[in-house]
Structures are given as C-alpha cells and as structure tokens.
Coordinates of C-alpha atoms in Angstrom, one line a residue:
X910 CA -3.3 10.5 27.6
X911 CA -4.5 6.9 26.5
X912 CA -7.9 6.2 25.2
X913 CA -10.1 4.2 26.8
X914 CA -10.8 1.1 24.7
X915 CA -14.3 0.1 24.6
X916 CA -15.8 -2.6 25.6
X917 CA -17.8 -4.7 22.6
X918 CA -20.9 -3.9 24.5
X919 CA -19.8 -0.1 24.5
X920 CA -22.9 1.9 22.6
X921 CA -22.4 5.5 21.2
X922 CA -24.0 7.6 18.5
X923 CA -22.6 7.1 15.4
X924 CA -23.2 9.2 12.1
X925 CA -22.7 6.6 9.7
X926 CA -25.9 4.5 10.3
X927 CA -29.4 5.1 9.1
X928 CA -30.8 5.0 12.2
X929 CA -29.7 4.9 16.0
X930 CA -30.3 0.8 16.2
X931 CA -29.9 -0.1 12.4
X932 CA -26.9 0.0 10.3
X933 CA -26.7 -0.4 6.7
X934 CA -25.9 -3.0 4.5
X935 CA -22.5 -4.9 4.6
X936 CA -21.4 -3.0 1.2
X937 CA -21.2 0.2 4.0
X938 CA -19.0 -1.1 6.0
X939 CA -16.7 -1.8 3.1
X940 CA -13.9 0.4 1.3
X941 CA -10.6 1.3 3.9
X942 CA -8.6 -1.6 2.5
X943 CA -9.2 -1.0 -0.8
X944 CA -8.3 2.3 -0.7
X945 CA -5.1 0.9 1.4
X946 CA -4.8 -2.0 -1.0
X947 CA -4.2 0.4 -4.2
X948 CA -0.5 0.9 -2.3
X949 CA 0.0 -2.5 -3.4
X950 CA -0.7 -1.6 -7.4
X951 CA 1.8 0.9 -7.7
X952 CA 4.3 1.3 -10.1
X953 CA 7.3 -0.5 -8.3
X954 CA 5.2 -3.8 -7.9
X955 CA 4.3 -3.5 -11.7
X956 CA 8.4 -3.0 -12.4
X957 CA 9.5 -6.0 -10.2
X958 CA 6.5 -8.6 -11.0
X959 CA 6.7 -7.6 -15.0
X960 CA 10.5 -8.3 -14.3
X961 CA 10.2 -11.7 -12.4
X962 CA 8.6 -13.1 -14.9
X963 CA 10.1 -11.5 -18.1
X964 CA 13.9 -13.1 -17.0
X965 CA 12.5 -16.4 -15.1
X966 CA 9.3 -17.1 -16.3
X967 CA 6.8 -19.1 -13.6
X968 CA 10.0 -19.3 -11.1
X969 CA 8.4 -16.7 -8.6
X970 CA 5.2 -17.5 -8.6
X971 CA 5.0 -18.7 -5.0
X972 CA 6.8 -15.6 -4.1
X973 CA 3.7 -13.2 -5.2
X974 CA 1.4 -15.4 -3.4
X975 CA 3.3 -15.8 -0.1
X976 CA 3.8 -11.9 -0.1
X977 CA -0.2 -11.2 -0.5
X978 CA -0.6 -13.7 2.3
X979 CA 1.7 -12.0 4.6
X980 CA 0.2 -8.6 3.7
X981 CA -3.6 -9.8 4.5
X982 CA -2.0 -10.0 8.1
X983 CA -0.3 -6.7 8.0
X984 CA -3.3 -4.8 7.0
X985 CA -5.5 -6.4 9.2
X986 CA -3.9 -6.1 12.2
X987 CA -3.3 -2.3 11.0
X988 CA -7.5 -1.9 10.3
X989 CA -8.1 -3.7 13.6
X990 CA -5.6 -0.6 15.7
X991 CA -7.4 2.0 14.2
X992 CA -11.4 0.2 14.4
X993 CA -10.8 -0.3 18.8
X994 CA -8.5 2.5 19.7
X995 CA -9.4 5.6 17.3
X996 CA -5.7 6.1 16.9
X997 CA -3.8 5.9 13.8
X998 CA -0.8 4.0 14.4
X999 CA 1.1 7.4 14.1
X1000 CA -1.2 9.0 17.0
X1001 CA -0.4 6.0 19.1
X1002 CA 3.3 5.9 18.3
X1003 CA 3.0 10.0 19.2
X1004 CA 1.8 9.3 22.4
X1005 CA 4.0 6.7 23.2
X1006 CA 7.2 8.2 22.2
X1007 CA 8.0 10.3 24.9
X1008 CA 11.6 12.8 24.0
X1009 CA 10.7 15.0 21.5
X1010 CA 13.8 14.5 19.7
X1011 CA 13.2 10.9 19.5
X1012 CA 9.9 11.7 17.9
X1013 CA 11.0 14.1 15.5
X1014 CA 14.1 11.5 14.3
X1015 CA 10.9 8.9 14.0
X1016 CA 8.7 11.1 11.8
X1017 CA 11.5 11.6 9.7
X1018 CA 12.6 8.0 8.4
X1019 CA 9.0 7.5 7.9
X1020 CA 8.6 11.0 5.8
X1021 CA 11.1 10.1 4.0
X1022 CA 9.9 6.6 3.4
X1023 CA 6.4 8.6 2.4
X1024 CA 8.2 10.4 -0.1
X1025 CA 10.3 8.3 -1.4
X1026 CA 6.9 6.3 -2.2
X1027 CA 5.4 9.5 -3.8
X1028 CA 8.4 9.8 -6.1
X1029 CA 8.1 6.4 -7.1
X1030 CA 4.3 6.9 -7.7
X1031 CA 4.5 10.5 -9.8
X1032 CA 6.9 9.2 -12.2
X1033 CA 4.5 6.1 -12.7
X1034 CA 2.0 8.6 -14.0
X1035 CA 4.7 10.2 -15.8
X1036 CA 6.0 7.1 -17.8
X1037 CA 2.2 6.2 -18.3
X1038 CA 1.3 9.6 -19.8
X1039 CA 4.4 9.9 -22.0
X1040 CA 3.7 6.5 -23.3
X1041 CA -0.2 7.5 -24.0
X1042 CA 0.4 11.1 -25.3
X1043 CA 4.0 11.4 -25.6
X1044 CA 3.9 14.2 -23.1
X1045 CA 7.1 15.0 -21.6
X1046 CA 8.2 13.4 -18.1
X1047 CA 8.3 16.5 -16.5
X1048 CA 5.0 17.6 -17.3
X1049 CA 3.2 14.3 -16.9
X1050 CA 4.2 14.3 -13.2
X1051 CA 3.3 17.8 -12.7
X1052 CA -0.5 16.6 -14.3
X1053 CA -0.2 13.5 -11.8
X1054 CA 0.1 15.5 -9.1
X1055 CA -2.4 18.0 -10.1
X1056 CA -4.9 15.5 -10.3
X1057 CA -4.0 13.7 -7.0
X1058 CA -4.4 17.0 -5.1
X1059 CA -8.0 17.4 -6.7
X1060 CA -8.8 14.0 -5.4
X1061 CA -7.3 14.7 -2.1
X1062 CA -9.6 17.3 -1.7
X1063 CA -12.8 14.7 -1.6
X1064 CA -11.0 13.1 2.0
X1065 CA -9.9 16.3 3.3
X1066 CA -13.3 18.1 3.0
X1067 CA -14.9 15.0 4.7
X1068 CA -15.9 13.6 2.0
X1069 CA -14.3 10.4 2.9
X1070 CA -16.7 7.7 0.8
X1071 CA -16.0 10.0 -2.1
X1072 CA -12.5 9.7 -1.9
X1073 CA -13.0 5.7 -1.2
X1074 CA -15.2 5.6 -4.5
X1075 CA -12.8 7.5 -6.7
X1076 CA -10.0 5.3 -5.2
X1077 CA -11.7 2.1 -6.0
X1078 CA -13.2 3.3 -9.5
X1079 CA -9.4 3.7 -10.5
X1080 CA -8.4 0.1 -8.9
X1081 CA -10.7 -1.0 -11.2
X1082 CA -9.2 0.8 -14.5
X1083 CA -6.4 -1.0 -12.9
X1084 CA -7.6 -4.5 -12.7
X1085 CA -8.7 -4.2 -16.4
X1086 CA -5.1 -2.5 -17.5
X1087 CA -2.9 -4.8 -15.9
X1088 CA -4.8 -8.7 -16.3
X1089 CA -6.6 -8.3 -20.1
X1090 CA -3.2 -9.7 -21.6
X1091 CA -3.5 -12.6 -19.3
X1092 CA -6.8 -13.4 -21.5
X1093 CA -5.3 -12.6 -24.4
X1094 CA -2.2 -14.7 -24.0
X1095 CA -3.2 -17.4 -21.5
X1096 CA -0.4 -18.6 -19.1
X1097 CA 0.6 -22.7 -19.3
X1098 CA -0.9 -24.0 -16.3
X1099 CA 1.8 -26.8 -16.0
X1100 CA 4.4 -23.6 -15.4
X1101 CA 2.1 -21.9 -13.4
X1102 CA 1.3 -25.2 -10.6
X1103 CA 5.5 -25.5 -11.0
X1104 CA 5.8 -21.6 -9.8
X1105 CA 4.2 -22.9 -6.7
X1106 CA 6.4 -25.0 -5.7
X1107 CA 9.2 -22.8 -3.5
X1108 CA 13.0 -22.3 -5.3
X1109 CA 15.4 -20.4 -7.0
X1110 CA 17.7 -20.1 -9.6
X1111 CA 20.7 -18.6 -8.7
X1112 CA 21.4 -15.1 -7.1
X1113 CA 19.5 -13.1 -9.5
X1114 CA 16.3 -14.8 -8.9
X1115 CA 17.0 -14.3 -4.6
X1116 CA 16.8 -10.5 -5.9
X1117 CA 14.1 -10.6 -7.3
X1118 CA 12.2 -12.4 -4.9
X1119 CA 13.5 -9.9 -2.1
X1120 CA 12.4 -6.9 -4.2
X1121 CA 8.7 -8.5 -4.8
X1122 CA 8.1 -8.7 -0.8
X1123 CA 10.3 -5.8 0.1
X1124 CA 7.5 -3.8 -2.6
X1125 CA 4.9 -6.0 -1.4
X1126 CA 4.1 -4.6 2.5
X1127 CA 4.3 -0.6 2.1
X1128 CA 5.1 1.4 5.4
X1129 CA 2.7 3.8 4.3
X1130 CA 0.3 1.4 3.7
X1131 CA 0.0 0.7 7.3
X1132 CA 0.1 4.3 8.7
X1133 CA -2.7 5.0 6.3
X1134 CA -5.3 1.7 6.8
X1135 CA -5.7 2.3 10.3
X1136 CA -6.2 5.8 10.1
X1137 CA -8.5 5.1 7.3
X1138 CA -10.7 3.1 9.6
X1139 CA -10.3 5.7 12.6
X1140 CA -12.3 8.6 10.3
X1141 CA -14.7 5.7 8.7
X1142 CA -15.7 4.3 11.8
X1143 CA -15.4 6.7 14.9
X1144 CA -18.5 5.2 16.9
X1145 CA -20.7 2.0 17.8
X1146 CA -24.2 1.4 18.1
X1147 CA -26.3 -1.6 19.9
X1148 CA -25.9 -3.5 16.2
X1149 CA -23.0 -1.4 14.9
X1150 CA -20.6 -3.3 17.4
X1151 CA -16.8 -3.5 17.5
X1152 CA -16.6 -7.2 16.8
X1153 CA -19.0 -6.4 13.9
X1154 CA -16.8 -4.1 12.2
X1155 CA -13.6 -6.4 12.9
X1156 CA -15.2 -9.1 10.8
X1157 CA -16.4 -6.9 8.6
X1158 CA -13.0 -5.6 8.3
X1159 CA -11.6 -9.4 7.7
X1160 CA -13.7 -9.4 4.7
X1161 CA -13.0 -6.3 3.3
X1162 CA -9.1 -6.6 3.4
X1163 CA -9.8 -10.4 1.9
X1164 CA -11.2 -8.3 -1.2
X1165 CA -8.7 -5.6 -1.5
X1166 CA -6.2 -8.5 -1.0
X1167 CA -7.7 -10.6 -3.5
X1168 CA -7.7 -8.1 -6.1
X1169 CA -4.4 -6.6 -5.5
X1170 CA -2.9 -10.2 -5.4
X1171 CA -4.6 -11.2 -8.5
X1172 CA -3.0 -8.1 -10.8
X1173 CA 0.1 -8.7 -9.1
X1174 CA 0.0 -12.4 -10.0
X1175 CA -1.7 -11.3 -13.3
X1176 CA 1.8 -9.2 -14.0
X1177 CA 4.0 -11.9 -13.6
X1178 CA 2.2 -14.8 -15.9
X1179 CA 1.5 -11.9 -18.6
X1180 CA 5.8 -11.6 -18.6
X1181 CA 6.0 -15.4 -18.2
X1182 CA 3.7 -16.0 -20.7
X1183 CA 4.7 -13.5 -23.7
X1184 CA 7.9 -11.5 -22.8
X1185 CA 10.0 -14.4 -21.0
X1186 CA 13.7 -13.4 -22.7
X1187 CA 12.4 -10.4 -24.3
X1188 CA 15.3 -7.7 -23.6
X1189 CA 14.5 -4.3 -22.2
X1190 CA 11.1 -5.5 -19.7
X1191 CA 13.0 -4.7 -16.9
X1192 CA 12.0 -0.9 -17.6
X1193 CA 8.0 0.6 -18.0
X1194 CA 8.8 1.9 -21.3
X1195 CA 10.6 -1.5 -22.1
X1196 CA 7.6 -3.7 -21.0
X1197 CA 5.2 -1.3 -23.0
X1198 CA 7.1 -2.3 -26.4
X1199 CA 7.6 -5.5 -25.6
X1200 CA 3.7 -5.8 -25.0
X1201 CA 2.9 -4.0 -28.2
X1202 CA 5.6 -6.0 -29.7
X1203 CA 3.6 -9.4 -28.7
X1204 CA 0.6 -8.7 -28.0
X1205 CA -0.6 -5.5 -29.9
X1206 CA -1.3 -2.2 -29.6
X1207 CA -4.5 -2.6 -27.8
X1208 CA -3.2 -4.7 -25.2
X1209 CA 0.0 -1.9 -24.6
X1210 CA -2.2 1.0 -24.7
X1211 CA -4.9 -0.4 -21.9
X1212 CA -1.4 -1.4 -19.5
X1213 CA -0.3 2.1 -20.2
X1214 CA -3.8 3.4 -18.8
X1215 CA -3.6 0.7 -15.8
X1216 CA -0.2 2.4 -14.8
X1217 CA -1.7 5.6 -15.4
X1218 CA -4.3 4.6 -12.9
X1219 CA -1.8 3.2 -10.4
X1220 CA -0.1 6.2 -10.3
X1221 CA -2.5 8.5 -9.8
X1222 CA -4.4 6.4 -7.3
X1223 CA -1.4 5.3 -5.1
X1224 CA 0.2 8.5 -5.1
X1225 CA -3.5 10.2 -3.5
X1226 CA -3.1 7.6 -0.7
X1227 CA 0.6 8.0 -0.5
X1228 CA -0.1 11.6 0.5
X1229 CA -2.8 10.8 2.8
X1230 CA -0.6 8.9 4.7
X1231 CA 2.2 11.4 4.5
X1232 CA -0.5 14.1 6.1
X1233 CA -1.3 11.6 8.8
X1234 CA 2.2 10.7 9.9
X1235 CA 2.8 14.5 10.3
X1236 CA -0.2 15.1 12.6
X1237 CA 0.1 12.2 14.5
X1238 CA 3.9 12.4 15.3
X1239 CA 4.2 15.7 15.5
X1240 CA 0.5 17.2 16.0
X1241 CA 1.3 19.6 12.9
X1242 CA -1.4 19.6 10.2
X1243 CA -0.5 21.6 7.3
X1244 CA -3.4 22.5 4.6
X1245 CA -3.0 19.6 2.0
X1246 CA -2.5 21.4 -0.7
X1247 CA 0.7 22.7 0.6
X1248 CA 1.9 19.7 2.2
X1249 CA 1.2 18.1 -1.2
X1250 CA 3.0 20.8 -3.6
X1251 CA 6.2 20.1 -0.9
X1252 CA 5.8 16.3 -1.6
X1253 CA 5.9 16.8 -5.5
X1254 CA 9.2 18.6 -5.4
X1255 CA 11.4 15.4 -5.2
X1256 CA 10.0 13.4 -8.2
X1257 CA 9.3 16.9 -10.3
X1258 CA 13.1 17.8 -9.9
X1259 CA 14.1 14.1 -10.8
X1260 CA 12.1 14.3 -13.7
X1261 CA 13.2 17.6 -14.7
X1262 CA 17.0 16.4 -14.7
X1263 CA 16.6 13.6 -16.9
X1264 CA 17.2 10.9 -14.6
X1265 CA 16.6 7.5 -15.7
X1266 CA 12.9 6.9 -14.2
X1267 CA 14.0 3.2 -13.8
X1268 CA 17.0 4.3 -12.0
X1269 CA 14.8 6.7 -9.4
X1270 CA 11.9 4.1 -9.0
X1271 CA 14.8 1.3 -8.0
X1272 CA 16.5 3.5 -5.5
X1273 CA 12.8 4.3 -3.9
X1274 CA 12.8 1.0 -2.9
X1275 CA 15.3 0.7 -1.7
X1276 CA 14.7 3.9 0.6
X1277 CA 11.3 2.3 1.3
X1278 CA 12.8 -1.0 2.4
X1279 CA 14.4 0.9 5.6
X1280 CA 11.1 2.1 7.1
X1281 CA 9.4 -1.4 7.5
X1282 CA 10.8 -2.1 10.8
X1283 CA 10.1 1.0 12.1
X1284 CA 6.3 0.4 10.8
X1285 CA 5.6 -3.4 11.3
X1286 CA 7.2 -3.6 14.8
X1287 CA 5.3 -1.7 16.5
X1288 CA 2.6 -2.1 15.1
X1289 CA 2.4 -6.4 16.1
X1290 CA 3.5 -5.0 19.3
X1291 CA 0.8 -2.5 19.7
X1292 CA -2.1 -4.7 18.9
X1293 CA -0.8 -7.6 21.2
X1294 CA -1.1 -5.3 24.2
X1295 CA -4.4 -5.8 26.4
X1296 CA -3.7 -2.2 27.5
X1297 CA -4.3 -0.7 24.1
X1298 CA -6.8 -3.3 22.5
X1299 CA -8.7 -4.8 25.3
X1300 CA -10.8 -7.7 24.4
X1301 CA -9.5 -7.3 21.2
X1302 CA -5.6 -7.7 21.6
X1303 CA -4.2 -10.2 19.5
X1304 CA -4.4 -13.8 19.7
X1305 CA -0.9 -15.4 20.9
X1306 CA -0.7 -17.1 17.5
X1307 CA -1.6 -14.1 15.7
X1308 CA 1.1 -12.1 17.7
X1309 CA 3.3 -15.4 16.5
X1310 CA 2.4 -15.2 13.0
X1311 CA 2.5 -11.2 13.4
X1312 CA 6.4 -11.6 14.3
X1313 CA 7.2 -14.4 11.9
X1314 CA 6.1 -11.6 9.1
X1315 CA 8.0 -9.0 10.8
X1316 CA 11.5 -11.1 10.9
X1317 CA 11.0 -12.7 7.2
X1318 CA 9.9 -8.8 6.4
X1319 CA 12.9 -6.9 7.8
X1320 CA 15.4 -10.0 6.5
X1321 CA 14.7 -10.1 3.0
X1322 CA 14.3 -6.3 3.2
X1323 CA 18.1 -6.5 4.8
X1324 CA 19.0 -8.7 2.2
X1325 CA 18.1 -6.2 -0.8
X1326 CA 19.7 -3.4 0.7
X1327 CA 23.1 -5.4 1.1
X1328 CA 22.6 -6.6 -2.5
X1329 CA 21.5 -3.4 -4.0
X1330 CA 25.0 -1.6 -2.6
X1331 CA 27.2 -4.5 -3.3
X1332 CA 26.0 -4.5 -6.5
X1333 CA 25.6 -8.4 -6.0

C-alpha cells in the first residue's frame, strides 16, 4: 500500500528533538551523506584517480570535478526519497514491482552489484594491512570484515548516530591519509587550471575518464542514503518541518560532497604531482612504493592507513545497503552478522586463491557499472512523481538535470564495459 506523503505542515512526535516544539542545533540534523559519501572514498576511486594522474598528469582534472558535481545530484535526490516518503528506494521499488519473479531478478543485479562493491572494499583493507604489517591478504580481509561487523552492530542495535560518528571519525583518518602528500608536494597550479579545461588524449585517457565516473556514483550508495535518512528522520514537529530537513539535507550532502571531492581531487594532483611516469601506480601496492619512493616513508605509511580507513568504512556501509536492498525487495531481513559472514565469502576466497587484488578490484567495477541504470532510473523517476513526493516532487529542471546525469551515467558506464571486454 502507498504511503501517504505529508504535507509540509504535517506535525507528528518525533524522538529526535529535545522537546515537542524545539529541535536541536543544525549539527543534528547532519551525518546521512557522510556516512553515504564514504562510498565515494573507497578503494576503486583511490585505484583510478592515483592512476589518472600517475600516466596523464592534470589531464582529468575536470573529469573528478564534473563527477562530484553529478553525484551532489544523485544523492540528494536519493536523501530527499527517503526524508518525504519513509521508504528506502528499495521499499518503494518493492512496492512498485508487482511479479515476484520480476522482483527477485531485480534484487539480484543489485546484490550482486552490493557484493561486488564489498569485494572491492575487503581487499582495500587487505592491501592496506599487508602494506602496514605485512599481514597476509587473506587474513587482512578476514580482520576487515571482523571489524566492519563490530561497527555494524552500532546501526543495527539502533544506535544509528553511533554508527554515523564512527563512520565519519574514519572519513576523517581518510581525509588526512589520502591529501597530506598534496602539502608535501604541492601541485603546479598552471597544470592544475589546464586540467579544467575539458579533453583527452587518446583512447587511454577516454578509459580512464569512464572508469573515474563509472566509480564515481555507486548503486549502493543510493539504496543506502535514502534509507539512511528514513531511520534518522522518521517524524516532523511544528519546527522540525519537511522543507527544513530538505535544506538541511542540501547542506549536508554539500559537505560530504565537498570532502569526498576534495580527497578524490587530492589523489589525482598527489599522482600528477610526484608519480606522473612512475611505472607500477596503476596498482595499491605500486602507488605505496612509488609514494615512499618520492615522498618518504611517512607520507606512504599515513596513505596506507587512509586506505585502511576506506576500506573498513566503505565496506560497513556497503553492507548496510546490502541488508536494506534484501528487506526492501524481498521483505527478508536476515540477522547481520549472518548476512555479513555470507557477503565476506567472495573477496575471502579471492584472496585466498592468490588472485591479483588489482585484477579483482578492476573486474568489481566493472560488475558495478551494470547496476547504475537499474538504481539511477528509477530513482529520477520516483522523485519526479507528485504521487510519491507531493509538494516536494522534483522541479522540471531538476528532473532535466536528473536525466541528463542518468544518460551521461549509463553511457560512459556502456562505454567501459565495451572497452574493458574488447580489451580496447
């Protein structure tokens, strides 16, 4: 049955004010995008940003920057679904798709997407803790996901701003990993104003540039950010408003954007700056010695801790997602620490049979790339319908921009499938 969407005038109790009539300060209503935003900090978006800019130096600048502005969309429009309806975008997809089988065919591309995300994420922390203690792959993704199912258990016992602070607290070891070398070895701001300027440089760079944006907008990412504002947010009071959380909600992914673009960004010009022609970046361990290699031991061992960080962060919010795709396209809920030992099969056996962690965190993305549509779609679609938003359905030139993302999205996605099997 569809939920009545309220009204901005619509008052009802809700637990996570003071007092019936007074809310708390705007640093409350802060922390679903940054938990959402650490999906774009994972491993893969180190690998292809520390890769840009280690084989064409400022070239795909613009790139990072047009792919955090497209994402600031994606998320809101995601935050804004769950804020009015109190549906996930999984619960209303549920709903919506009638035949069972058709449902159970959906749930599974984006499963798989989940886990293909998860894998990716584990052997992050693997690499990360190899290169810090020189612990064996195997071993530092079973201590990845150990530590990811102890964080999950803050959001699954309701402790939800728990989970939200141990989230951030590690986006913040993050920030410091992955952008210190930028201080150390400042970029040339002549190449960086000239990466602004949109080009290529042959087919390599179009690659590239399709594997920075195809990494850039995760599917999970969007399942999870507007169920993450569903359980942060599930009523209004006479100050507490709808409207009020959507702009507080602008802000908040602004942040988590800002940051996530500015390590992203930070990535590249540390490549571009130090490692440009340097062989081997184009793997985590390879980056790690070329960074020692330039810029010291310090340097390496604090980009080392950043992955670390990024892996066990991204992969907690990987699983969260995964958990919330299952109950809302299937109405199944599983204890999480089940559902999570099940998720860390795929990247434990990969690691256990030696393959290349490069090799495995390439072909994730690739897996990744074919649940986009099946995410961004309908979720423009959903939150341009005055039936499921109300008042608050999308503007026709957000709608506009919304499918302008979607088509540039699921192209250059297209395009690094075809290239990845042609081996173009």
């Amino acid at each position: 049955m569809a939920r009545t969407v309220p009204s901005p005038e619509t008052v009802v109790p809700d637990p996570g004010t003071r007092s019936a009539g007074r809310p708390r300060n705007i640093l409350w209503l802060l922390g679903p995008a940054l938990v959402a935003g650490v999906a774009y900090l994972d491993p893969g978006n180190v690998a292809s940003n520390m890769t840009a800019g280690a084989r064409f130096g400022y070239l795909l600048v613009w790139v990072v920057v047009v792919g955090n502005i497209m994402a600031w969309l994606i998320q809101y429009l995601s935050a804004k679904l769950g804020l009015v309806t109190g549906r996930s975008l999984p619960e209303l997809l549920g709903e919506r798709i009638g035949r069972k089988p058709a449902r159970r065919l959906y749930w599974l591309q984006a499963e798989l997407v989940a886990m293909a995300t998860d894998v990716a994420e584990v052997i992050g922390g693997a690499v990360a803790l190899w290169l810090l203690f020189d612990l064996p792959l195997f071993l530092g993704g079973l201590i990845t996901g150990i530590i990811s199912i102890v964080v999950l258990q803050l959001q699954n016992s309701g402790r939800q701003r728990g989970f939200e602070y141990v989230i951030v607290t590690l986006m913040a070891v993050i920030v410091v990993g992955f952008t210190v070398g930028v201080f150390v070895s400042p970029p040339d701001a002549g190449g960086v104003a000239e990466g602004l300027v949109p080009r290529f440089e042959g087919s390599e760079s179009v690659l590239l540039a399709a594997s920075i944006l195809g990494a850039t907008v995760m599917p999970h990412a969007i399942y999870a950010h507007s169920a993450l504002t569903r359980d942060r947010f599930p009523g209004r009071t006479d100050t507490l408003t709808t409207p009020r959380l959507i702009k507080a909600t602008k802000v908040d992914v602004t942040i988590a954007l800002a940051v996530a673009g500015s390590v992203n960004l930070a990535i590249l010009l540390l490549a571009a700056s130090s490692l440009q022609g340097v062989d081997g970046t184009d793997t985590l361990q390879g980056a790690h010695a070329a960074i020692a290699g330039s810029l010291g031991g310090v340097v390496a061992t604090l980009f080392a801790v950043g992955l670390l960080a990024s892996g066990l962060a991204s992969t907690s919010v990987g699983a969260y997602a995964g958990a919330e795709i299952m109950q809302g396209l299937l109405k199944i809920r599983i204890p999480m620490l089940l559902r999570r030992l099940i998720t860390l099969i795929p990247a434990l056996a990969i690691l256990a049979v030696g393959i290349d962690p490069t090799w495995a965190l390439i072909l994730s993305q690739v897996i990744l790339s074919f649940g986009i549509p099946f995410a961004l779609i309908p979720l423009v679609w959903l939150t341009a319908q005055q039936a499921v938003m109300g008042v608050h359905r999308n503007h026709w030139w957000t709608t506009a921009l919304g499918v302008l993302v979607s088509l540039l999205l699921v192209t250059l996605n297209i395009t690094l499938l075809v290239l990845t099997f042609t081996g173009a």
